[in-house]
Coordinates of C-alpha atoms and ligand atoms in Angstrom, one line a residue:
M1 CA 29.5 -157.7 -10.9
L2 CA 29.8 -161.4 -10.0
R3 CA 30.6 -162.3 -6.4
F4 CA 32.9 -165.2 -5.9
N5 CA 31.2 -166.6 -2.9
F6 CA 30.3 -170.2 -1.9
L7 CA 27.1 -170.1 -4.0
L8 CA 29.0 -169.2 -7.2
W9 CA 31.6 -171.8 -6.6
A10 CA 28.9 -174.4 -5.8
F11 CA 27.2 -173.6 -9.1
L12 CA 30.5 -173.7 -11.1
F13 CA 31.4 -177.0 -9.4
F14 CA 28.1 -178.8 -10.4
F15 CA 28.1 -177.1 -13.8
F16 CA 31.6 -178.4 -14.7
L17 CA 31.0 -181.7 -13.0
R18 CA 28.2 -182.3 -15.5
S19 CA 30.4 -181.2 -18.4
F20 CA 33.2 -183.5 -17.3
T21 CA 30.8 -186.4 -16.7
Q22 CA 29.3 -186.1 -20.1
W23 CA 32.7 -185.9 -21.7
F24 CA 34.1 -188.8 -19.7
L25 CA 31.0 -191.1 -20.4
T26 CA 31.3 -190.4 -24.1
R27 CA 35.0 -191.1 -24.1
L28 CA 34.4 -194.3 -22.2
N29 CA 31.7 -195.4 -24.6
V30 CA 33.7 -194.7 -27.7
S31 CA 36.8 -196.5 -26.5
H32 CA 34.6 -199.5 -25.4
L33 CA 33.3 -199.6 -29.0
R34 CA 36.8 -199.4 -30.4
Q35 CA 37.9 -202.3 -28.1
H36 CA 35.0 -204.7 -28.7
G37 CA 33.4 -203.5 -31.9
D38 CA 35.3 -205.6 -34.4
A39 CA 33.4 -208.9 -33.9
V40 CA 29.8 -209.3 -34.7
P41 CA 27.8 -210.4 -31.6
E42 CA 26.6 -214.0 -31.9
I43 CA 23.0 -212.9 -31.8
F44 CA 23.5 -210.7 -34.9
Q45 CA 25.5 -213.3 -36.9
E46 CA 23.1 -213.6 -39.9
A47 CA 21.8 -210.0 -39.7
I48 CA 25.0 -208.1 -39.9
D49 CA 28.2 -208.6 -42.0
R50 CA 31.6 -207.0 -41.5
E51 CA 30.9 -204.1 -43.7
K52 CA 27.7 -203.2 -41.9
L53 CA 29.5 -203.5 -38.6
E54 CA 32.1 -201.1 -39.7
K55 CA 29.4 -198.6 -40.8
I56 CA 27.7 -199.0 -37.4
S57 CA 30.9 -198.3 -35.5
A58 CA 31.8 -195.3 -37.7
Y59 CA 28.3 -193.8 -37.3
S60 CA 28.2 -194.4 -33.5
I61 CA 31.6 -192.7 -33.1
D62 CA 30.9 -189.8 -35.4
S63 CA 27.6 -189.0 -33.8
A64 CA 28.9 -189.4 -30.3
R65 CA 31.9 -187.1 -30.9
F66 CA 29.7 -184.5 -32.6
G67 CA 27.1 -184.8 -29.8
I68 CA 29.6 -184.1 -27.0
R69 CA 31.2 -181.2 -28.9
A70 CA 27.8 -179.6 -29.5
S71 CA 26.8 -180.1 -25.9
L72 CA 30.0 -178.6 -24.5
A73 CA 29.8 -175.6 -26.9
Q74 CA 26.2 -174.9 -25.8
Q75 CA 27.2 -175.1 -22.2
A76 CA 30.1 -172.7 -22.7
F77 CA 27.7 -170.3 -24.5
F78 CA 25.2 -170.4 -21.7
L79 CA 28.0 -169.8 -19.1
M80 CA 29.2 -166.8 -21.1
I81 CA 25.7 -165.3 -21.2
L82 CA 25.2 -165.9 -17.5
L83 CA 28.6 -164.7 -16.3
S84 CA 29.5 -161.9 -18.8
G85 CA 27.3 -159.2 -17.3
F86 CA 24.9 -159.3 -20.3
L87 CA 21.9 -160.3 -18.3
P88 CA 22.1 -157.6 -15.6
W89 CA 22.5 -155.1 -18.4
L90 CA 19.4 -156.6 -20.1
V91 CA 17.4 -156.4 -16.9
E92 CA 18.5 -152.8 -16.3
T93 CA 17.4 -151.9 -19.9
L94 CA 14.0 -153.6 -19.4
S95 CA 13.4 -151.9 -16.1
R96 CA 13.8 -148.5 -17.8
W97 CA 11.0 -149.4 -20.2
D98 CA 8.8 -150.2 -17.2
G99 CA 6.6 -152.7 -18.9
G100 CA 5.8 -154.6 -15.6
I101 CA 7.2 -158.0 -14.5
I102 CA 5.3 -160.1 -16.9
L103 CA 6.2 -158.2 -20.1
S104 CA 9.8 -157.8 -18.9
G105 CA 9.9 -161.5 -18.2
L106 CA 8.6 -162.3 -21.6
F107 CA 11.3 -160.1 -23.3
F108 CA 14.0 -161.5 -21.0
F109 CA 13.3 -165.1 -21.8
G110 CA 12.4 -164.3 -25.4
A111 CA 15.9 -162.7 -25.9
L112 CA 17.6 -165.6 -24.2
G113 CA 15.7 -168.2 -26.1
L114 CA 16.4 -166.5 -29.4
L115 CA 20.1 -166.2 -28.7
T116 CA 20.3 -169.9 -27.7
T117 CA 18.4 -170.9 -30.8
L118 CA 20.7 -168.9 -33.1
F119 CA 23.7 -170.4 -31.5
Q120 CA 22.3 -173.9 -32.0
I121 CA 21.5 -173.4 -35.7
P122 CA 25.0 -174.4 -37.1
F123 CA 25.1 -177.5 -34.9
D124 CA 21.6 -178.6 -36.1
L125 CA 22.6 -178.0 -39.7
Y126 CA 25.8 -179.9 -39.4
E127 CA 24.1 -182.8 -37.7
T128 CA 21.4 -183.1 -40.3
F129 CA 23.2 -182.2 -43.5
V130 CA 26.7 -183.6 -42.8
I131 CA 26.5 -186.5 -40.3
E132 CA 23.0 -187.9 -41.0
Q133 CA 23.7 -187.2 -44.7
R134 CA 27.0 -189.1 -44.7
Y135 CA 25.3 -192.3 -43.5
G136 CA 22.4 -192.0 -45.9
F137 CA 19.7 -191.1 -43.3
N138 CA 18.9 -187.6 -44.2
T139 CA 16.0 -187.0 -46.6
E140 CA 15.2 -183.5 -45.5
T141 CA 15.5 -180.4 -47.7
L142 CA 16.9 -177.2 -46.5
R143 CA 13.5 -175.7 -47.0
L144 CA 11.8 -178.2 -44.7
W145 CA 14.5 -177.8 -42.1
L146 CA 13.9 -174.0 -42.1
I147 CA 10.1 -174.4 -41.9
D148 CA 10.6 -176.8 -38.9
L149 CA 12.8 -174.3 -37.2
L150 CA 10.3 -171.5 -37.6
K151 CA 7.4 -173.8 -36.4
G152 CA 9.5 -174.9 -33.5
I153 CA 10.3 -171.3 -32.5
A154 CA 6.6 -170.3 -32.8
L155 CA 5.5 -173.3 -30.7
S156 CA 8.0 -172.7 -27.9
A157 CA 7.2 -169.0 -27.9
L158 CA 3.5 -169.8 -27.5
L159 CA 3.8 -172.6 -25.0
G160 CA 6.8 -171.1 -23.1
G161 CA 5.1 -167.7 -23.1
A162 CA 1.9 -169.0 -21.7
L163 CA 3.8 -171.0 -19.0
L164 CA 5.9 -167.9 -18.1
C165 CA 2.8 -165.6 -17.9
L166 CA 1.1 -168.1 -15.6
I167 CA 4.0 -168.5 -13.2
L168 CA 4.9 -164.8 -13.1
S169 CA 1.3 -163.8 -12.4
L170 CA 1.0 -166.3 -9.6
I171 CA 4.3 -165.2 -8.1
T172 CA 3.2 -161.6 -8.0
K173 CA -0.5 -162.1 -7.2
G174 CA -0.8 -165.6 -5.8
G175 CA 0.1 -164.9 -2.2
E176 CA 2.3 -167.0 0.1
H177 CA 1.2 -170.3 -1.4
W178 CA 1.6 -169.3 -5.0
W179 CA 3.8 -172.3 -5.7
V180 CA 1.1 -174.8 -4.9
W181 CA -1.2 -173.0 -7.4
A182 CA 1.6 -172.9 -9.9
W183 CA 2.3 -176.6 -9.5
V184 CA -1.4 -177.4 -10.0
L185 CA -1.9 -175.1 -13.0
V186 CA 1.3 -176.0 -14.7
G187 CA 0.5 -179.6 -14.2
L188 CA -2.9 -179.1 -15.8
L189 CA -1.4 -177.1 -18.7
E190 CA 1.1 -180.0 -19.2
L191 CA -1.8 -182.5 -19.2
L192 CA -3.6 -180.3 -21.8
I193 CA -0.5 -180.3 -24.0
L194 CA -0.1 -184.0 -23.7
W195 CA -3.7 -184.5 -24.6
L196 CA -3.5 -182.1 -27.6
Y197 CA -0.1 -183.3 -28.8
P198 CA -1.3 -186.3 -31.0
V199 CA -4.2 -184.3 -32.5
L200 CA -2.9 -180.8 -32.7
I201 CA 0.8 -180.4 -32.3
A202 CA 2.3 -183.5 -34.0
P203 CA 0.0 -183.1 -37.1
W204 CA 1.6 -179.7 -37.6
F205 CA 4.9 -181.3 -38.3
N206 CA 3.8 -184.6 -39.9
K207 CA 0.9 -186.2 -41.7
F208 CA -0.9 -189.0 -39.9
E209 CA -3.2 -191.5 -41.6
P210 CA -4.6 -194.9 -41.0
I211 CA -2.7 -198.0 -42.2
H212 CA -3.6 -198.8 -45.8
D213 CA -2.3 -202.3 -46.3
P214 CA -5.5 -204.5 -46.0
E215 CA -3.6 -207.6 -44.8
L216 CA -1.7 -205.7 -42.1
E217 CA -4.9 -203.8 -41.2
Q218 CA -6.6 -207.1 -40.4
G219 CA -3.6 -208.2 -38.3
I220 CA -3.7 -204.9 -36.4
R221 CA -7.4 -205.2 -35.8
A222 CA -7.1 -208.8 -34.5
L223 CA -4.3 -207.8 -32.1
M224 CA -6.0 -204.6 -30.8
E225 CA -9.3 -206.4 -30.3
K226 CA -7.6 -209.2 -28.5
V227 CA -6.7 -206.8 -25.7
G228 CA -9.9 -204.7 -25.9
L229 CA -8.5 -201.6 -27.7
R230 CA -9.7 -199.5 -30.5
P231 CA -8.1 -200.5 -33.8
K232 CA -8.4 -196.8 -34.8
G233 CA -5.7 -195.9 -32.4
V234 CA -2.9 -197.0 -34.8
W235 CA -1.5 -194.4 -37.2
R236 CA 1.1 -194.2 -40.0
M237 CA 3.4 -191.2 -39.9
D238 CA 5.3 -189.8 -42.9
A239 CA 8.6 -189.8 -41.1
S240 CA 10.4 -190.4 -44.4
K241 CA 10.2 -186.8 -45.4
R242 CA 12.9 -186.0 -42.9
S243 CA 14.9 -189.2 -42.3
K244 CA 15.2 -192.9 -43.0
H245 CA 15.4 -193.7 -39.4
T246 CA 12.7 -196.2 -38.3
N247 CA 10.7 -196.1 -35.2
A248 CA 7.3 -196.5 -33.5
Y249 CA 5.9 -194.8 -30.4
F250 CA 2.9 -194.5 -28.1
T251 CA 1.6 -191.1 -27.0
G252 CA -1.3 -189.1 -25.6
F253 CA -3.9 -190.0 -23.0
G254 CA -7.7 -190.2 -22.6
K255 CA -9.5 -190.4 -26.0
N256 CA -6.4 -189.2 -27.8
K257 CA -4.2 -192.2 -27.1
R258 CA -2.3 -193.3 -30.2
I259 CA 0.2 -195.8 -31.4
V260 CA 2.3 -194.2 -34.2
L261 CA 4.3 -196.3 -36.7
F262 CA 6.8 -194.6 -39.0
D263 CA 6.2 -195.2 -42.7
T264 CA 9.9 -196.1 -42.8
L265 CA 9.3 -198.9 -40.4
L266 CA 6.3 -200.1 -42.3
T267 CA 8.2 -200.4 -45.6
S268 CA 11.3 -202.0 -44.0
H269 CA 9.7 -204.7 -41.8
T270 CA 7.6 -207.7 -42.6
A271 CA 4.0 -207.8 -41.5
E272 CA 4.9 -210.2 -38.7
E273 CA 7.6 -207.9 -37.4
I274 CA 5.3 -204.9 -37.6
L275 CA 2.7 -206.7 -35.5
A276 CA 5.4 -207.5 -32.9
V277 CA 6.4 -203.9 -32.7
L278 CA 2.7 -203.0 -32.4
A279 CA 2.3 -205.6 -29.6
H280 CA 5.2 -203.9 -27.7
E281 CA 3.5 -200.5 -28.1
I282 CA 0.2 -202.0 -26.9
G283 CA 2.1 -203.1 -23.9
H284 CA 3.0 -199.4 -23.1
W285 CA -0.7 -198.5 -23.6
K286 CA -2.1 -201.3 -21.4
K287 CA 0.5 -200.8 -18.7
K288 CA -0.3 -197.1 -18.5
H289 CA 3.4 -196.1 -18.9
V290 CA 2.7 -192.6 -20.1
L291 CA 0.5 -191.9 -17.1
K292 CA 3.0 -193.4 -14.7
Q293 CA 5.8 -191.2 -16.1
L294 CA 3.5 -188.2 -15.9
L295 CA 2.8 -188.9 -12.2
L296 CA 6.5 -189.2 -11.4
A297 CA 7.2 -185.9 -13.3
E298 CA 4.4 -184.2 -11.2
M299 CA 6.0 -185.4 -8.0
L300 CA 9.3 -184.0 -9.0
S301 CA 7.7 -180.8 -10.2
F302 CA 6.1 -180.4 -6.7
A303 CA 9.5 -180.6 -5.1
A304 CA 11.0 -178.2 -7.6
F305 CA 8.3 -175.6 -7.1
F306 CA 8.7 -175.9 -3.3
I307 CA 12.4 -175.3 -3.5
L308 CA 11.9 -172.5 -6.0
A309 CA 9.4 -170.8 -3.6
Q310 CA 11.9 -171.0 -0.7
L311 CA 14.8 -169.5 -2.7
L312 CA 13.1 -167.0 -5.0
A313 CA 13.3 -164.1 -2.7
W314 CA 16.9 -164.9 -1.4
P315 CA 18.9 -161.7 -2.1
L316 CA 22.3 -163.5 -2.2
L317 CA 21.1 -165.6 -5.2
Y318 CA 20.8 -162.5 -7.2
R319 CA 23.8 -160.5 -5.9
T320 CA 26.0 -163.5 -6.6
F321 CA 25.2 -163.3 -10.3
G322 CA 25.4 -159.5 -10.5
F323 CA 21.8 -158.5 -10.0
P324 CA 21.2 -155.8 -7.4
E325 CA 17.9 -157.1 -6.2
P326 CA 15.5 -160.1 -6.4
I327 CA 13.4 -160.1 -9.6
P328 CA 11.1 -163.1 -10.2
Y329 CA 11.9 -163.8 -13.8
V330 CA 15.6 -163.6 -13.1
G331 CA 15.1 -166.0 -10.2
L332 CA 13.4 -168.5 -12.5
L333 CA 16.5 -168.4 -14.8
L334 CA 19.0 -168.7 -11.9
M335 CA 17.1 -171.5 -10.3
G336 CA 16.9 -173.2 -13.7
A337 CA 20.7 -172.8 -14.0
F338 CA 21.1 -174.8 -10.7
F339 CA 18.4 -177.4 -11.5
G340 CA 20.0 -178.2 -14.9
P341 CA 23.2 -179.8 -13.7
L342 CA 21.6 -181.3 -10.7
G343 CA 18.8 -182.8 -12.8
Y344 CA 21.5 -184.3 -15.1
F345 CA 22.7 -186.5 -12.3
A346 CA 19.2 -187.7 -11.6
Q347 CA 19.0 -188.9 -15.2
P348 CA 20.0 -192.5 -14.5
L349 CA 16.8 -192.9 -12.3
G350 CA 14.6 -191.8 -15.2
A351 CA 16.5 -194.0 -17.6
A352 CA 16.2 -197.0 -15.2
L353 CA 12.5 -196.5 -14.9
S354 CA 12.1 -196.2 -18.7
R355 CA 14.1 -199.5 -19.2
R356 CA 11.9 -201.2 -16.7
F357 CA 8.8 -200.1 -18.7
E358 CA 10.5 -201.3 -21.9
R359 CA 11.0 -204.8 -20.4
E360 CA 7.4 -204.8 -19.3
A361 CA 6.3 -203.9 -22.8
D362 CA 8.5 -206.6 -24.2
D363 CA 7.0 -209.2 -21.8
F364 CA 3.5 -208.0 -22.7
A365 CA 4.3 -208.4 -26.4
L366 CA 5.7 -211.9 -25.9
N367 CA 2.6 -212.9 -24.1
L368 CA 0.3 -211.4 -26.6
I369 CA 1.9 -213.0 -29.7
Q370 CA 3.2 -216.1 -27.9
K371 CA 6.4 -216.1 -30.1
A372 CA 9.7 -214.5 -29.6
E373 CA 11.0 -214.6 -33.1
P374 CA 9.0 -211.8 -34.7
M375 CA 10.0 -209.4 -31.9
I376 CA 13.7 -210.5 -32.1
N377 CA 13.7 -210.1 -35.9
A378 CA 12.1 -206.7 -35.6
L379 CA 14.7 -205.6 -33.1
K380 CA 17.5 -206.9 -35.3
R381 CA 16.2 -205.0 -38.3
L382 CA 15.7 -201.8 -36.2
A383 CA 19.4 -202.1 -35.1
V384 CA 20.6 -202.5 -38.7
D385 CA 18.3 -199.9 -40.2
N386 CA 19.3 -197.3 -37.6
L387 CA 23.0 -198.3 -37.3
A388 CA 22.5 -198.7 -33.5
N389 CA 25.6 -199.1 -31.4
L390 CA 25.8 -202.8 -30.4
F391 CA 28.5 -202.3 -27.9
P392 CA 27.6 -199.5 -25.5
H393 CA 29.7 -199.3 -22.3
P394 CA 27.6 -200.7 -19.4
L395 CA 28.1 -197.5 -17.4
Y396 CA 27.1 -195.3 -20.4
A397 CA 24.0 -197.4 -21.0
W398 CA 23.1 -197.3 -17.3
F399 CA 23.3 -193.5 -17.3
Y400 CA 21.5 -192.7 -20.5
Y401 CA 19.7 -195.6 -22.2
S402 CA 15.9 -195.4 -22.2
H403 CA 15.8 -198.9 -23.7
P404 CA 17.9 -201.9 -22.6
P405 CA 21.0 -202.3 -24.9
L406 CA 19.9 -204.4 -28.0
V407 CA 22.0 -207.4 -27.4
K408 CA 20.7 -207.7 -23.8
R409 CA 17.2 -207.1 -24.9
I410 CA 17.3 -209.8 -27.6
S411 CA 19.0 -212.4 -25.3
R412 CA 16.4 -211.7 -22.7
L413 CA 13.6 -212.4 -25.2
K414 CA 15.4 -215.5 -26.3
T415 CA 15.6 -217.0 -22.8
L416 CA 12.1 -216.0 -21.7
S417 CA 9.7 -218.6 -22.9
P418 CA 6.2 -217.2 -23.3
K419 CA 5.2 -219.2 -20.2
L420 CA 7.9 -217.6 -18.1
A421 CA 6.8 -214.2 -19.4
E422 CA 3.3 -214.9 -18.2
A423 CA 4.6 -215.6 -14.7
I424 CA 6.4 -212.2 -14.7
N425 CA 3.4 -210.4 -16.2
V426 CA 0.5 -209.6 -13.9
S427 CA -1.9 -208.4 -16.6
Ligands
ZN1 ZN1 8.9 -199.3 -25.9

């Protein structure tokens, strides 16, 4: 039985505050687009016509509406599982089997994960085969979608299972300071995953190969060597088997650092624009942005493990949600249920840091190629190809955006002369 004490009310307060904030921000963003979205911004004058603008607005509104509905439905589903008495029943059943904490924990999270995944399936299908299809993005077959789903389940079972085994064995056998060990070992495991991601995990979903175009290859080599990097670090990914969206990213660390360019980007952009995108990604590489983000994540993880260790044996936490006594794996879930909504409100900090890194990478690119036009043209084309919302509400962008809004980003590039960028840049 649930106990309606301060802890439950506090949980419900933050849980619904998150739902409300998400709904409010989406609504704000959509009405902002409706108000301002019928005139092409000056910067985009030649790149976008009226028809395109209407398509961008329609896509932005459709995906925003669907996104918030899916998110709220998933939250309602989680709340139902948490408050219906299903979990105490599951724990009771598992304790009768007597498989030990680790095995019970694996079953517990396995069942939860499976239920959540099943609930999510119709939303994923709708997003891919209705919304993305409607705007001409989807190129995925149902077969590939299913294979991806199964691979995703296998991967999260493997990685999540390993993580859970590690944490539960440390809780039961690691002594008083188990959480310090857990923090160190989980950090190392994450490092290992990040290191293996470009060479082991990503290739399981996509094919990666060197760039074939000889002219472009030469440009890439020249650019990479100019900043003292291996030209072999640039790869082409077959993103077009799933979607027509275009993108590029930088990933991995150590010897496995990679810049990945989507094949869709390579076919849609001119060589000069591709090199500008590449210069931006080189900026992320040279400025060690992945490493910096990792360090920040480890600091947060230290705080989270500390709090977890303080509260894991607190009987009231369990009784509030209908469990008779403290059980480590249940504690992990309950603490996760608290951390989720609280973490949501910390999101603007992460987004602000990410936007700062993006500006740094833009500055770096500007310095490297000494011209703003290729970068500006690449950003314009990215906006058009991906039907990116050109009118996000400032508050929405501040809360969520990992990149500065496009109009802002382009105007910034326009006003920054390469010389000025050099002054900002320390490299
Ligand atoms: Zn970037």
